[in-house]
Coordinates of C-alpha atoms in Angstrom, one line a residue:
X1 CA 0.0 0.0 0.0
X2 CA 1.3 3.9 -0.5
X3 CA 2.1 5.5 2.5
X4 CA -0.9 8.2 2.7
X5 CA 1.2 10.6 5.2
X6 CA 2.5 12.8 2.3
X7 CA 0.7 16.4 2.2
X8 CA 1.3 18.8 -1.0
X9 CA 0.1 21.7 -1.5
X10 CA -3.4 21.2 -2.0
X11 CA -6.2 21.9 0.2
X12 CA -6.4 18.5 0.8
X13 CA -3.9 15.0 1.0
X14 CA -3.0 13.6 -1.9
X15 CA -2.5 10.2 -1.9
X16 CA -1.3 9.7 -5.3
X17 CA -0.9 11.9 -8.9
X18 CA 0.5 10.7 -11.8
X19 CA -1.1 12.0 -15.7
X20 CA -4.3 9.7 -15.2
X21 CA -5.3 9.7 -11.6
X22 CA -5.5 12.1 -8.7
X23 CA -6.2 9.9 -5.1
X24 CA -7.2 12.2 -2.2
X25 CA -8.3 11.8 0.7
X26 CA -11.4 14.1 1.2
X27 CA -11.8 16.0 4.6
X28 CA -15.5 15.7 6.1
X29 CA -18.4 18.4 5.4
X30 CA -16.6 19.3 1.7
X31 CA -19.1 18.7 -1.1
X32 CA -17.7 16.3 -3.8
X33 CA -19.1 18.0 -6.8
X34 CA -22.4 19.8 -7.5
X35 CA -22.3 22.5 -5.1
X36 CA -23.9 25.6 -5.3
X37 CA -22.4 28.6 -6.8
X38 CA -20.3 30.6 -4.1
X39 CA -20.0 27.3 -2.0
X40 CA -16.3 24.9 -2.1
X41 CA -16.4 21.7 -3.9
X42 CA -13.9 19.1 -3.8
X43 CA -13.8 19.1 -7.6
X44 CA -13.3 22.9 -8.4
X45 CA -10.6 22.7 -5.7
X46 CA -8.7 19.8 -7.1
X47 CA -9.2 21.5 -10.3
X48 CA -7.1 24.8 -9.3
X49 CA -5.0 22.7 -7.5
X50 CA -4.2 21.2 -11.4
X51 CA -3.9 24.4 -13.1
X52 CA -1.6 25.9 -10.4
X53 CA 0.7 22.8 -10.3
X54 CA 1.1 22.2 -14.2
X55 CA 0.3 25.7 -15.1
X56 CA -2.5 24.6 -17.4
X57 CA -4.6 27.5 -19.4
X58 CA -7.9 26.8 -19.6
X59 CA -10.5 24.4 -18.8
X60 CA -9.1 21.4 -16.9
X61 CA -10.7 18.0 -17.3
X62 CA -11.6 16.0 -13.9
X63 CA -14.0 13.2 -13.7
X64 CA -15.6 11.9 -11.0
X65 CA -16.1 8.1 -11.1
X66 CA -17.0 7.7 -7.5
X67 CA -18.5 10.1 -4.7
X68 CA -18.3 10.4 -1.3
X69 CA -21.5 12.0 0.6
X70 CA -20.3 15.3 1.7
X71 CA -20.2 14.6 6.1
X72 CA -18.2 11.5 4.9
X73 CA -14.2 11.3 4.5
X74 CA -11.7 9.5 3.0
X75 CA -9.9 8.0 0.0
X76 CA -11.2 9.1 -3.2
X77 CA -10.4 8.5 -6.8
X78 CA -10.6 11.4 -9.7
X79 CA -10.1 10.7 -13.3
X80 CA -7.3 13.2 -15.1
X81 CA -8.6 12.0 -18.8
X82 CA -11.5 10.7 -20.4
X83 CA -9.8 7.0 -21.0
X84 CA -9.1 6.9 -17.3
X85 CA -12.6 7.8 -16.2
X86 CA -14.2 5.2 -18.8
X87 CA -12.0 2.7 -17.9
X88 CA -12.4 2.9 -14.4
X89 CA -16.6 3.2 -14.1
X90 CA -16.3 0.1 -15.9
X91 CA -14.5 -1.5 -12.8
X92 CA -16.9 0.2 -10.5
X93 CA -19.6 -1.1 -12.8
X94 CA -18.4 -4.8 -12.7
X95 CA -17.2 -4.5 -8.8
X96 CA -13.9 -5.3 -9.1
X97 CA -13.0 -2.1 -7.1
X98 CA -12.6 -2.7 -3.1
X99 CA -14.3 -0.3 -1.5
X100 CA -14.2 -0.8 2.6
X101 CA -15.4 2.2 5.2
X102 CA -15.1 2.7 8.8
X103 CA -18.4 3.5 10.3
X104 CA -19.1 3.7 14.3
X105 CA -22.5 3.4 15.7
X106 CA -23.3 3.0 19.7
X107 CA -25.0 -0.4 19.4
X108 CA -23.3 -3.9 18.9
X109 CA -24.9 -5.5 15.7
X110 CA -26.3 -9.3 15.6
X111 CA -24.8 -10.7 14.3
X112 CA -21.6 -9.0 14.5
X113 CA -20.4 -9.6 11.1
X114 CA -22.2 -10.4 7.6
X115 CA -24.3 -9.5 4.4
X116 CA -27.2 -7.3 4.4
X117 CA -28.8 -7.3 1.0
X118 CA -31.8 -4.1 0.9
X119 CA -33.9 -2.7 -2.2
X120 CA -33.4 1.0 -1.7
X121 CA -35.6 4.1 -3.1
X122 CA -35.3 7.6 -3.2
X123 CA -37.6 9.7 -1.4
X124 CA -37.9 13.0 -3.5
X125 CA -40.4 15.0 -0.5
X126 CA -38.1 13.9 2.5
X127 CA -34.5 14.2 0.4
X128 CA -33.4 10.9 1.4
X129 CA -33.2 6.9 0.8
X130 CA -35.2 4.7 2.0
X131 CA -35.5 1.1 2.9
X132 CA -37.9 -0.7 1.2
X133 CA -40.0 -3.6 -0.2
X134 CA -38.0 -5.8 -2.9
X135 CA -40.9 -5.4 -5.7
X136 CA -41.1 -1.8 -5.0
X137 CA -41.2 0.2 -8.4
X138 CA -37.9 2.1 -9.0
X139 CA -36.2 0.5 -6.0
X140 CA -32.1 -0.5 -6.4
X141 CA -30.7 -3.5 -4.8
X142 CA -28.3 -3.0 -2.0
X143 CA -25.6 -5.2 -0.8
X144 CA -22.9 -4.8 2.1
X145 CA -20.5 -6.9 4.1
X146 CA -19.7 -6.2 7.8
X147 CA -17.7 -6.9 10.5
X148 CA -17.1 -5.5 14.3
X149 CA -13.9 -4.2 15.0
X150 CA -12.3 -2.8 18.1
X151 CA -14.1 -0.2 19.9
X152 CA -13.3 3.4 19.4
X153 CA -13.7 6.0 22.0
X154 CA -17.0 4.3 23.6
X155 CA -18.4 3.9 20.4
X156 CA -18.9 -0.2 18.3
X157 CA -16.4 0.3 15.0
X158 CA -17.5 -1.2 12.1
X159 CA -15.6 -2.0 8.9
X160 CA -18.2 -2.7 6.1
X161 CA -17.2 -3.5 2.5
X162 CA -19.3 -2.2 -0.3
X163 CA -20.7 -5.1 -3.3
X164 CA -22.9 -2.3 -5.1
X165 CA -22.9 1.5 -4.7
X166 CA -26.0 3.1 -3.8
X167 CA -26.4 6.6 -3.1
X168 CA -26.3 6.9 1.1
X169 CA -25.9 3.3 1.1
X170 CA -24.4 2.4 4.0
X171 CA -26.1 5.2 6.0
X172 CA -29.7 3.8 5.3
X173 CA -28.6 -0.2 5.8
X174 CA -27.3 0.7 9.4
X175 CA -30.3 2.8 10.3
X176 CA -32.7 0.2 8.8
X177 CA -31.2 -2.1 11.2
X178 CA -31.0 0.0 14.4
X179 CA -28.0 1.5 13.9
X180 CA -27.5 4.9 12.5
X181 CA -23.8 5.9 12.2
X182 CA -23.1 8.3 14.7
X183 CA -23.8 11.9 13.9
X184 CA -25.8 11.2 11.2
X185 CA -29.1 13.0 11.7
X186 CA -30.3 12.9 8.7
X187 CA -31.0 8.9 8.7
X188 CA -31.4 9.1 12.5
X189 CA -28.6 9.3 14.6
X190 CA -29.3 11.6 18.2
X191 CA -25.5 11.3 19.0
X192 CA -23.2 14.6 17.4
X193 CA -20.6 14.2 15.9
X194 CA -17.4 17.1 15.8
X195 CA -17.4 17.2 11.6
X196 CA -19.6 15.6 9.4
X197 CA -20.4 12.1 10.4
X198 CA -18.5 9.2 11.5
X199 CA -18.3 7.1 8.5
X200 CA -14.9 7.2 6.8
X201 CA -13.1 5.8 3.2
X202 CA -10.6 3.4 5.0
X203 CA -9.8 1.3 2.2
X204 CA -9.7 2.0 -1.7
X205 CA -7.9 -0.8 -4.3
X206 CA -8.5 -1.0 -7.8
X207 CA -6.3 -1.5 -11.0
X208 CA -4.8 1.2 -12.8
X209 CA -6.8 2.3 -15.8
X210 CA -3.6 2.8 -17.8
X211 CA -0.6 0.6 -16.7
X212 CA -3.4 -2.1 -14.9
X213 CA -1.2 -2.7 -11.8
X214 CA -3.3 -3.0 -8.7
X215 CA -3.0 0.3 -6.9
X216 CA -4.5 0.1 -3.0
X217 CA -5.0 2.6 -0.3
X218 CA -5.2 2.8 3.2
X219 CA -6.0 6.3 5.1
X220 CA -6.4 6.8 8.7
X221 CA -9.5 8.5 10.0
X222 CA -9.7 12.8 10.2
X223 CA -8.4 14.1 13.8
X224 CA -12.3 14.1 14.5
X225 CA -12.3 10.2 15.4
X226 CA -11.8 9.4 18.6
X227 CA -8.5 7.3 19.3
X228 CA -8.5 3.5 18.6
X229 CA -8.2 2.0 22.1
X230 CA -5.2 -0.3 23.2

């Protein structure tokens, strides 16, 4: 794995640049992309960070394969060309990419480690996703892997591996079950959290869209977590 300790420049870490790929690893409560005019995004931000660095004129291309919900932090892959972005939504499309997150919640699941398969729905009048019936109209199959870790600061640690990517995902399987991720109001959660929520990118792998080696990713939690306990 690449040692994720590097800072440059950039408003945020960078993981790891070369002419295809930018890997960062995105601070809690920034927007990914689509935010409203006058508001930071982490696209727009990666894109000066581009034109500064290569002194590029002009428009620079970035494409976002993958998001992360804005509260939520961690490793996160941008496309720097067109072939790179194609090629790598096709390995998001045929889940070849791994995809684990650290999520804590105050509860202990049961069992404590798994597969939760959901049909999830958007709910336009309450702006969120909802659990619901299989033969639903418009719903999305969900599925998830889990397992309890160690505790961290009081609260159950959970690393849960993603096998489809639904939007707020892991956020609605938890609080279907009992166990919103801490923090998260929106789908529950009466516990604050100091930024954003407490779900976080731990793990990202895939293969290079270019050269195809296997390029993996491991990045500690923001200062925000509490402390892993001995």
């Amino acid at each position: 794995m690449f040692d994720t300790t590097a800072v440059t420049k950039a408003p945020f870490p960078v993981l790891y640049e070369d002419n295809h790929l930018l890997v960062v690893d995105k601070p809690p409560q920034l927007v990914t992309m689509g935010a409203p005019a006058g508001t930071a995004s982490l696209i727009e931000q990666a894109r000066d960070y581009i034109r500064r660095k290569y002194e590029k004129p002009g428009k620079v291309y970035l494409g976002i394969v993958s998001r992360l919900d804005a509260p939520v932090s961690g490793a996160l892959v941008i496309a720097r060309t067109s072939k790179a972005a194609s090629r790598l939504t096709e390995q998001f499309r045929l889940g070849t990419v791994v995809k684990k997150y650290w999520a804590l919640v105050e509860e202990v699941p049961q069992p404590p480690g798994g597969r939760w398969v959901d049909w999830l729905m958007h709910h336009d009048r309450h702006r969120k996703v909802l659990a619901v019936e299989a033969e639903r109209a418009g719903a999305k199959r969900a599925e998830l892997s889990y397992r309890l870790l160690d505790p961290l600061g009081g609260y159950q640690c959970l690393e849960i591996q993603l096998q489809t990517g639904r939007k707020h995902q892991i956020r609605v399987q938890l609080s279907a079950r009992g166990l919103p991720i801490v923090g998260d109001r929106k789908y529950e959660s009466q516990r604050p959290f100091p930024a954003g929520i407490a779900l976080h990118s731990r793990q990202l792998g895939f293969a290079h869209p270019v050269g195809g080696e296997w390029l993996e990713f491991l990045v500690d939690p923001p200062s925000s977590w509490p402390v892993l306990r001995a």
